[in-house]
JSON list of C-alpha atoms in Angstrom, two decimals:
[
{"chain": "A", "resi": 250, "resn": "UNK", "atom": "CA", "xyz": [0.00, 0.00, 0.00]},
{"chain": "A", "resi": 251, "resn": "UNK", "atom": "CA", "xyz": [1.20, 3.49, -0.76]},
{"chain": "A", "resi": 252, "resn": "UNK", "atom": "CA", "xyz": [0.86, 6.66, 1.25]},
{"chain": "A", "resi": 253, "resn": "UNK", "atom": "CA", "xyz": [-1.60, 8.01, -1.32]},
{"chain": "A", "resi": 254, "resn": "UNK", "atom": "CA", "xyz": [-3.87, 4.99, -0.74]},
{"chain": "A", "resi": 255, "resn": "UNK", "atom": "CA", "xyz": [-3.66, 5.54, 3.02]},
{"chain": "A", "resi": 256, "resn": "UNK", "atom": "CA", "xyz": [-4.53, 9.22, 2.63]},
{"chain": "A", "resi": 257, "resn": "UNK", "atom": "CA", "xyz": [-7.52, 8.38, 0.39]},
{"chain": "A", "resi": 258, "resn": "UNK", "atom": "CA", "xyz": [-8.69, 5.77, 2.89]},
{"chain": "A", "resi": 259, "resn": "UNK", "atom": "CA", "xyz": [-8.41, 8.21, 5.80]},
{"chain": "A", "resi": 260, "resn": "UNK", "atom": "CA", "xyz": [-10.16, 10.93, 3.76]},
{"chain": "A", "resi": 261, "resn": "UNK", "atom": "CA", "xyz": [-13.09, 8.60, 3.06]},
{"chain": "A", "resi": 262, "resn": "UNK", "atom": "CA", "xyz": [-13.34, 7.71, 6.75]},
{"chain": "A", "resi": 263, "resn": "UNK", "atom": "CA", "xyz": [-13.29, 11.41, 7.68]},
{"chain": "A", "resi": 264, "resn": "UNK", "atom": "CA", "xyz": [-16.07, 12.11, 5.16]},
{"chain": "A", "resi": 265, "resn": "UNK", "atom": "CA", "xyz": [-18.14, 9.24, 6.58]},
{"chain": "A", "resi": 266, "resn": "UNK", "atom": "CA", "xyz": [-17.59, 10.44, 10.16]},
{"chain": "A", "resi": 267, "resn": "UNK", "atom": "CA", "xyz": [-18.42, 14.02, 9.17]},
{"chain": "A", "resi": 268, "resn": "UNK", "atom": "CA", "xyz": [-21.69, 12.91, 7.55]},
{"chain": "A", "resi": 269, "resn": "UNK", "atom": "CA", "xyz": [-22.60, 10.80, 10.59]},
{"chain": "A", "resi": 270, "resn": "UNK", "atom": "CA", "xyz": [-21.75, 13.67, 12.93]},
{"chain": "A", "resi": 271, "resn": "UNK", "atom": "CA", "xyz": [-23.86, 16.12, 10.90]},
{"chain": "A", "resi": 272, "resn": "UNK", "atom": "CA", "xyz": [-26.82, 13.72, 11.00]},
{"chain": "A", "resi": 273, "resn": "UNK", "atom": "CA", "xyz": [-26.41, 13.23, 14.76]},
{"chain": "A", "resi": 274, "resn": "UNK", "atom": "CA", "xyz": [-26.30, 17.00, 15.34]},
{"chain": "A", "resi": 275, "resn": "UNK", "atom": "CA", "xyz": [-29.45, 17.42, 13.22]},
{"chain": "A", "resi": 276, "resn": "UNK", "atom": "CA", "xyz": [-31.24, 14.77, 15.32]},
{"chain": "A", "resi": 277, "resn": "UNK", "atom": "CA", "xyz": [-30.18, 16.47, 18.55]},
{"chain": "A", "resi": 278, "resn": "UNK", "atom": "CA", "xyz": [-31.33, 19.88, 17.25]},
{"chain": "A", "resi": 279, "resn": "UNK", "atom": "CA", "xyz": [-34.70, 18.39, 16.27]},
{"chain": "A", "resi": 280, "resn": "UNK", "atom": "CA", "xyz": [-35.10, 16.90, 19.75]},
{"chain": "A", "resi": 281, "resn": "UNK", "atom": "CA", "xyz": [-34.12, 20.25, 21.31]},
{"chain": "A", "resi": 282, "resn": "UNK", "atom": "CA", "xyz": [-36.71, 22.08, 19.19]},
{"chain": "A", "resi": 283, "resn": "UNK", "atom": "CA", "xyz": [-39.40, 19.57, 20.15]},
{"chain": "A", "resi": 284, "resn": "UNK", "atom": "CA", "xyz": [-38.43, 19.95, 23.80]},
{"chain": "A", "resi": 285, "resn": "UNK", "atom": "CA", "xyz": [-38.49, 23.76, 23.50]},
{"chain": "A", "resi": 286, "resn": "UNK", "atom": "CA", "xyz": [-41.96, 23.58, 21.97]},
{"chain": "A", "resi": 287, "resn": "UNK", "atom": "CA", "xyz": [-43.16, 21.38, 24.86]},
{"chain": "A", "resi": 288, "resn": "UNK", "atom": "CA", "xyz": [-41.69, 23.82, 27.38]},
{"chain": "A", "resi": 289, "resn": "UNK", "atom": "CA", "xyz": [-43.39, 26.78, 25.68]},
{"chain": "A", "resi": 290, "resn": "UNK", "atom": "CA", "xyz": [-46.71, 24.93, 25.68]},
{"chain": "A", "resi": 291, "resn": "UNK", "atom": "CA", "xyz": [-46.35, 24.08, 29.38]},
{"chain": "A", "resi": 292, "resn": "UNK", "atom": "CA", "xyz": [-45.40, 27.68, 30.26]},
{"chain": "A", "resi": 293, "resn": "UNK", "atom": "CA", "xyz": [-48.37, 29.02, 28.31]},
{"chain": "A", "resi": 294, "resn": "UNK", "atom": "CA", "xyz": [-50.70, 26.52, 30.00]},
{"chain": "A", "resi": 295, "resn": "UNK", "atom": "CA", "xyz": [-49.37, 27.57, 33.40]},
{"chain": "A", "resi": 296, "resn": "UNK", "atom": "CA", "xyz": [-50.35, 31.14, 32.53]},
{"chain": "A", "resi": 297, "resn": "UNK", "atom": "CA", "xyz": [-53.79, 29.98, 31.41]},
{"chain": "A", "resi": 298, "resn": "UNK", "atom": "CA", "xyz": [-53.09, 30.52, 27.71]},
{"chain": "A", "resi": 299, "resn": "UNK", "atom": "CA", "xyz": [-52.66, 28.39, 24.63]},
{"chain": "A", "resi": 300, "resn": "UNK", "atom": "CA", "xyz": [-49.29, 28.40, 22.88]},
{"chain": "A", "resi": 301, "resn": "UNK", "atom": "CA", "xyz": [-49.94, 29.43, 19.31]},
{"chain": "A", "resi": 302, "resn": "UNK", "atom": "CA", "xyz": [-47.72, 27.84, 16.69]},
{"chain": "A", "resi": 303, "resn": "UNK", "atom": "CA", "xyz": [-46.87, 29.47, 13.37]},
{"chain": "A", "resi": 304, "resn": "UNK", "atom": "CA", "xyz": [-49.28, 27.05, 11.67]},
{"chain": "A", "resi": 305, "resn": "UNK", "atom": "CA", "xyz": [-52.08, 28.13, 14.01]},
{"chain": "A", "resi": 306, "resn": "UNK", "atom": "CA", "xyz": [-51.24, 31.77, 13.43]},
{"chain": "A", "resi": 307, "resn": "UNK", "atom": "CA", "xyz": [-51.39, 31.23, 9.66]},
{"chain": "A", "resi": 308, "resn": "UNK", "atom": "CA", "xyz": [-54.74, 29.43, 9.93]},
{"chain": "A", "resi": 309, "resn": "UNK", "atom": "CA", "xyz": [-56.21, 32.15, 12.15]},
{"chain": "A", "resi": 310, "resn": "UNK", "atom": "CA", "xyz": [-54.96, 34.80, 9.72]},
{"chain": "A", "resi": 311, "resn": "UNK", "atom": "CA", "xyz": [-56.56, 33.00, 6.80]},
{"chain": "A", "resi": 312, "resn": "UNK", "atom": "CA", "xyz": [-59.91, 32.71, 8.58]},
{"chain": "A", "resi": 313, "resn": "UNK", "atom": "CA", "xyz": [-59.83, 36.31, 9.81]},
{"chain": "A", "resi": 314, "resn": "UNK", "atom": "CA", "xyz": [-58.93, 37.63, 6.35]},
{"chain": "A", "resi": 315, "resn": "UNK", "atom": "CA", "xyz": [-61.80, 35.65, 4.84]},
{"chain": "A", "resi": 316, "resn": "UNK", "atom": "CA", "xyz": [-64.14, 37.08, 7.46]},
{"chain": "A", "resi": 317, "resn": "UNK", "atom": "CA", "xyz": [-63.08, 40.70, 7.05]},
{"chain": "A", "resi": 318, "resn": "UNK", "atom": "CA", "xyz": [-62.94, 40.61, 3.25]},
{"chain": "A", "resi": 319, "resn": "UNK", "atom": "CA", "xyz": [-66.38, 38.97, 3.15]},
{"chain": "A", "resi": 320, "resn": "UNK", "atom": "CA", "xyz": [-67.83, 41.59, 5.46]},
{"chain": "A", "resi": 321, "resn": "UNK", "atom": "CA", "xyz": [-66.38, 44.47, 3.48]},
{"chain": "A", "resi": 322, "resn": "UNK", "atom": "CA", "xyz": [-67.61, 43.01, 0.19]},
{"chain": "A", "resi": 323, "resn": "UNK", "atom": "CA", "xyz": [-71.01, 42.44, 1.86]},
{"chain": "A", "resi": 324, "resn": "UNK", "atom": "CA", "xyz": [-70.91, 38.71, 1.06]},
{"chain": "A", "resi": 325, "resn": "UNK", "atom": "CA", "xyz": [-72.82, 37.10, 3.92]},
{"chain": "A", "resi": 326, "resn": "UNK", "atom": "CA", "xyz": [-72.46, 33.58, 2.52]},
{"chain": "A", "resi": 327, "resn": "UNK", "atom": "CA", "xyz": [-68.64, 33.81, 2.52]},
{"chain": "A", "resi": 328, "resn": "UNK", "atom": "CA", "xyz": [-68.71, 35.36, 6.00]},
{"chain": "A", "resi": 329, "resn": "UNK", "atom": "CA", "xyz": [-70.77, 32.41, 7.24]},
{"chain": "A", "resi": 330, "resn": "UNK", "atom": "CA", "xyz": [-68.21, 30.08, 5.68]},
{"chain": "A", "resi": 331, "resn": "UNK", "atom": "CA", "xyz": [-65.64, 31.83, 7.88]},
{"chain": "A", "resi": 332, "resn": "UNK", "atom": "CA", "xyz": [-67.87, 31.19, 10.92]},
{"chain": "A", "resi": 333, "resn": "UNK", "atom": "CA", "xyz": [-67.95, 27.48, 10.02]},
{"chain": "A", "resi": 334, "resn": "UNK", "atom": "CA", "xyz": [-64.15, 27.44, 9.86]},
{"chain": "A", "resi": 335, "resn": "UNK", "atom": "CA", "xyz": [-63.99, 29.16, 13.26]},
{"chain": "A", "resi": 336, "resn": "UNK", "atom": "CA", "xyz": [-66.34, 26.61, 14.78]},
{"chain": "A", "resi": 337, "resn": "UNK", "atom": "CA", "xyz": [-64.31, 23.73, 13.37]},
{"chain": "A", "resi": 338, "resn": "UNK", "atom": "CA", "xyz": [-60.95, 24.84, 14.80]},
{"chain": "A", "resi": 339, "resn": "UNK", "atom": "CA", "xyz": [-60.89, 21.70, 16.88]},
{"chain": "A", "resi": 340, "resn": "UNK", "atom": "CA", "xyz": [-60.75, 22.72, 20.52]},
{"chain": "A", "resi": 341, "resn": "UNK", "atom": "CA", "xyz": [-62.17, 25.41, 22.74]},
{"chain": "A", "resi": 342, "resn": "UNK", "atom": "CA", "xyz": [-58.64, 26.60, 23.48]},
{"chain": "A", "resi": 343, "resn": "UNK", "atom": "CA", "xyz": [-57.97, 27.14, 19.79]},
{"chain": "A", "resi": 344, "resn": "UNK", "atom": "CA", "xyz": [-61.28, 28.92, 19.37]},
{"chain": "A", "resi": 345, "resn": "UNK", "atom": "CA", "xyz": [-60.44, 31.26, 22.25]},
{"chain": "A", "resi": 346, "resn": "UNK", "atom": "CA", "xyz": [-56.97, 31.74, 20.78]},
{"chain": "A", "resi": 347, "resn": "UNK", "atom": "CA", "xyz": [-58.64, 32.73, 17.51]},
{"chain": "A", "resi": 348, "resn": "UNK", "atom": "CA", "xyz": [-60.72, 35.33, 19.35]},
{"chain": "A", "resi": 349, "resn": "UNK", "atom": "CA", "xyz": [-57.54, 36.71, 20.89]},
{"chain": "A", "resi": 350, "resn": "UNK", "atom": "CA", "xyz": [-55.83, 36.74, 17.48]},
{"chain": "A", "resi": 351, "resn": "UNK", "atom": "CA", "xyz": [-58.80, 38.55, 15.94]},
{"chain": "A", "resi": 352, "resn": "UNK", "atom": "CA", "xyz": [-58.75, 41.13, 18.75]},
{"chain": "A", "resi": 353, "resn": "UNK", "atom": "CA", "xyz": [-55.06, 41.78, 18.12]},
{"chain": "A", "resi": 354, "resn": "UNK", "atom": "CA", "xyz": [-55.64, 42.26, 14.39]},
{"chain": "A", "resi": 355, "resn": "UNK", "atom": "CA", "xyz": [-58.58, 44.57, 15.08]},
{"chain": "A", "resi": 356, "resn": "UNK", "atom": "CA", "xyz": [-56.37, 46.50, 17.47]},
{"chain": "A", "resi": 357, "resn": "UNK", "atom": "CA", "xyz": [-54.15, 47.31, 14.49]},
{"chain": "A", "resi": 358, "resn": "UNK", "atom": "CA", "xyz": [-57.19, 48.40, 12.47]},
{"chain": "A", "resi": 359, "resn": "UNK", "atom": "CA", "xyz": [-58.35, 50.56, 15.38]},
{"chain": "A", "resi": 360, "resn": "UNK", "atom": "CA", "xyz": [-54.98, 52.31, 15.61]},
{"chain": "A", "resi": 361, "resn": "UNK", "atom": "CA", "xyz": [-54.95, 52.91, 11.87]},
{"chain": "A", "resi": 362, "resn": "UNK", "atom": "CA", "xyz": [-58.45, 54.39, 12.01]},
{"chain": "A", "resi": 363, "resn": "UNK", "atom": "CA", "xyz": [-57.35, 56.71, 14.81]},
{"chain": "A", "resi": 364, "resn": "UNK", "atom": "CA", "xyz": [-54.24, 57.80, 12.92]},
{"chain": "A", "resi": 365, "resn": "UNK", "atom": "CA", "xyz": [-51.78, 56.07, 15.26]},
{"chain": "A", "resi": 366, "resn": "UNK", "atom": "CA", "xyz": [-50.10, 53.90, 12.63]},
{"chain": "A", "resi": 367, "resn": "UNK", "atom": "CA", "xyz": [-46.90, 53.71, 14.71]},
{"chain": "A", "resi": 368, "resn": "UNK", "atom": "CA", "xyz": [-48.58, 51.37, 17.20]},
{"chain": "A", "resi": 369, "resn": "UNK", "atom": "CA", "xyz": [-50.07, 49.10, 14.55]},
{"chain": "A", "resi": 370, "resn": "UNK", "atom": "CA", "xyz": [-48.54, 46.26, 12.60]},
{"chain": "A", "resi": 371, "resn": "UNK", "atom": "CA", "xyz": [-49.84, 47.96, 9.51]},
{"chain": "A", "resi": 372, "resn": "UNK", "atom": "CA", "xyz": [-49.92, 45.66, 6.55]},
{"chain": "A", "resi": 373, "resn": "UNK", "atom": "CA", "xyz": [-51.90, 46.36, 3.43]},
{"chain": "A", "resi": 374, "resn": "UNK", "atom": "CA", "xyz": [-54.88, 44.29, 4.54]},
{"chain": "A", "resi": 375, "resn": "UNK", "atom": "CA", "xyz": [-55.21, 46.12, 7.85]},
{"chain": "A", "resi": 376, "resn": "UNK", "atom": "CA", "xyz": [-55.04, 49.44, 6.04]},
{"chain": "A", "resi": 377, "resn": "UNK", "atom": "CA", "xyz": [-57.78, 48.45, 3.60]},
{"chain": "A", "resi": 378, "resn": "UNK", "atom": "CA", "xyz": [-59.94, 47.20, 6.46]},
{"chain": "A", "resi": 379, "resn": "UNK", "atom": "CA", "xyz": [-59.39, 50.44, 8.37]},
{"chain": "A", "resi": 380, "resn": "UNK", "atom": "CA", "xyz": [-60.54, 52.46, 5.36]},
{"chain": "A", "resi": 381, "resn": "UNK", "atom": "CA", "xyz": [-63.61, 50.28, 4.74]},
{"chain": "A", "resi": 382, "resn": "UNK", "atom": "CA", "xyz": [-65.01, 49.89, 8.26]},
{"chain": "A", "resi": 383, "resn": "UNK", "atom": "CA", "xyz": [-67.13, 52.31, 10.24]},
{"chain": "A", "resi": 384, "resn": "UNK", "atom": "CA", "xyz": [-65.22, 54.26, 12.90]},
{"chain": "A", "resi": 385, "resn": "UNK", "atom": "CA", "xyz": [-67.05, 52.52, 15.77]},
{"chain": "A", "resi": 386, "resn": "UNK", "atom": "CA", "xyz": [-66.71, 48.98, 14.34]},
{"chain": "A", "resi": 387, "resn": "UNK", "atom": "CA", "xyz": [-63.60, 47.97, 16.27]},
{"chain": "A", "resi": 388, "resn": "UNK", "atom": "CA", "xyz": [-64.98, 48.87, 19.69]},
{"chain": "A", "resi": 389, "resn": "UNK", "atom": "CA", "xyz": [-68.16, 46.91, 19.04]},
{"chain": "A", "resi": 390, "resn": "UNK", "atom": "CA", "xyz": [-66.17, 44.01, 17.59]},
{"chain": "A", "resi": 391, "resn": "UNK", "atom": "CA", "xyz": [-63.91, 43.86, 20.68]},
{"chain": "A", "resi": 392, "resn": "UNK", "atom": "CA", "xyz": [-67.00, 43.44, 22.82]},
{"chain": "A", "resi": 393, "resn": "UNK", "atom": "CA", "xyz": [-68.32, 40.69, 20.55]},
{"chain": "A", "resi": 394, "resn": "UNK", "atom": "CA", "xyz": [-65.03, 38.80, 20.61]},
{"chain": "A", "resi": 395, "resn": "UNK", "atom": "CA", "xyz": [-64.86, 39.02, 24.41]},
{"chain": "A", "resi": 396, "resn": "UNK", "atom": "CA", "xyz": [-68.43, 37.74, 24.61]},
{"chain": "A", "resi": 397, "resn": "UNK", "atom": "CA", "xyz": [-67.62, 34.87, 22.26]},
{"chain": "A", "resi": 398, "resn": "UNK", "atom": "CA", "xyz": [-64.67, 33.83, 24.45]},
{"chain": "A", "resi": 399, "resn": "UNK", "atom": "CA", "xyz": [-66.92, 33.83, 27.53]},
{"chain": "A", "resi": 400, "resn": "UNK", "atom": "CA", "xyz": [-69.52, 31.73, 25.71]},
{"chain": "A", "resi": 401, "resn": "UNK", "atom": "CA", "xyz": [-66.83, 29.27, 24.61]},
{"chain": "A", "resi": 402, "resn": "UNK", "atom": "CA", "xyz": [-65.88, 28.88, 28.28]},
{"chain": "A", "resi": 403, "resn": "UNK", "atom": "CA", "xyz": [-69.53, 28.24, 29.13]},
{"chain": "A", "resi": 404, "resn": "UNK", "atom": "CA", "xyz": [-69.62, 25.44, 26.53]},
{"chain": "A", "resi": 405, "resn": "UNK", "atom": "CA", "xyz": [-72.22, 27.11, 24.30]},
{"chain": "A", "resi": 406, "resn": "UNK", "atom": "CA", "xyz": [-72.55, 25.53, 20.87]},
{"chain": "A", "resi": 407, "resn": "UNK", "atom": "CA", "xyz": [-69.61, 26.81, 18.80]},
{"chain": "A", "resi": 408, "resn": "UNK", "atom": "CA", "xyz": [-71.58, 27.10, 15.57]},
{"chain": "A", "resi": 409, "resn": "UNK", "atom": "CA", "xyz": [-74.08, 29.35, 17.32]},
{"chain": "A", "resi": 410, "resn": "UNK", "atom": "CA", "xyz": [-71.32, 31.46, 18.90]},
{"chain": "A", "resi": 411, "resn": "UNK", "atom": "CA", "xyz": [-69.46, 32.09, 15.67]},
{"chain": "A", "resi": 412, "resn": "UNK", "atom": "CA", "xyz": [-72.57, 32.51, 13.52]},
{"chain": "A", "resi": 413, "resn": "UNK", "atom": "CA", "xyz": [-73.74, 35.19, 15.96]},
{"chain": "A", "resi": 414, "resn": "UNK", "atom": "CA", "xyz": [-70.28, 36.78, 15.94]},
{"chain": "A", "resi": 415, "resn": "UNK", "atom": "CA", "xyz": [-70.22, 36.96, 12.14]},
{"chain": "A", "resi": 416, "resn": "UNK", "atom": "CA", "xyz": [-73.78, 38.32, 12.01]},
{"chain": "A", "resi": 417, "resn": "UNK", "atom": "CA", "xyz": [-72.87, 41.09, 14.46]},
{"chain": "A", "resi": 418, "resn": "UNK", "atom": "CA", "xyz": [-69.69, 41.94, 12.57]},
{"chain": "A", "resi": 419, "resn": "UNK", "atom": "CA", "xyz": [-71.73, 42.08, 9.36]},
{"chain": "A", "resi": 420, "resn": "UNK", "atom": "CA", "xyz": [-74.25, 44.49, 10.89]},
{"chain": "A", "resi": 421, "resn": "UNK", "atom": "CA", "xyz": [-71.62, 46.68, 12.60]},
{"chain": "A", "resi": 422, "resn": "UNK", "atom": "CA", "xyz": [-69.46, 47.04, 9.48]}
]
């Protein structure tokens, strides 16, 4: 055997070890992320809240956008579709988390309507909603969302809660 063969052999072993090490580090990182997620969920539960994942946030945003765009276009059928999606979120905790999410988005709309854009996460949708809604809509909507959260806690039928919520939003807009 020559030195070149030995060097090639050692190089191949190093490549194999490097690949194995990279895979092991990836597995450890995945376990750490899963553990971090569990810790965040436990901490949120200890504070009486639901930990909202990015997927949940995206789903809530999709439902809320459908609701608001339907209301502004005066399409009651589409708005009621949004209420069905709210009612089918899966758990009462997720439904309450949606109400909280909707309140936060409406907070941005409220600030935009009042001319305090610096406090709002002003994206284009929020700006269009602020222009299209009545000035008193947000305050009435906050009350409706709070009432919906209370009714969810009282185990009222979710379809009734969210159908009523959408109907009120439709009237107040």
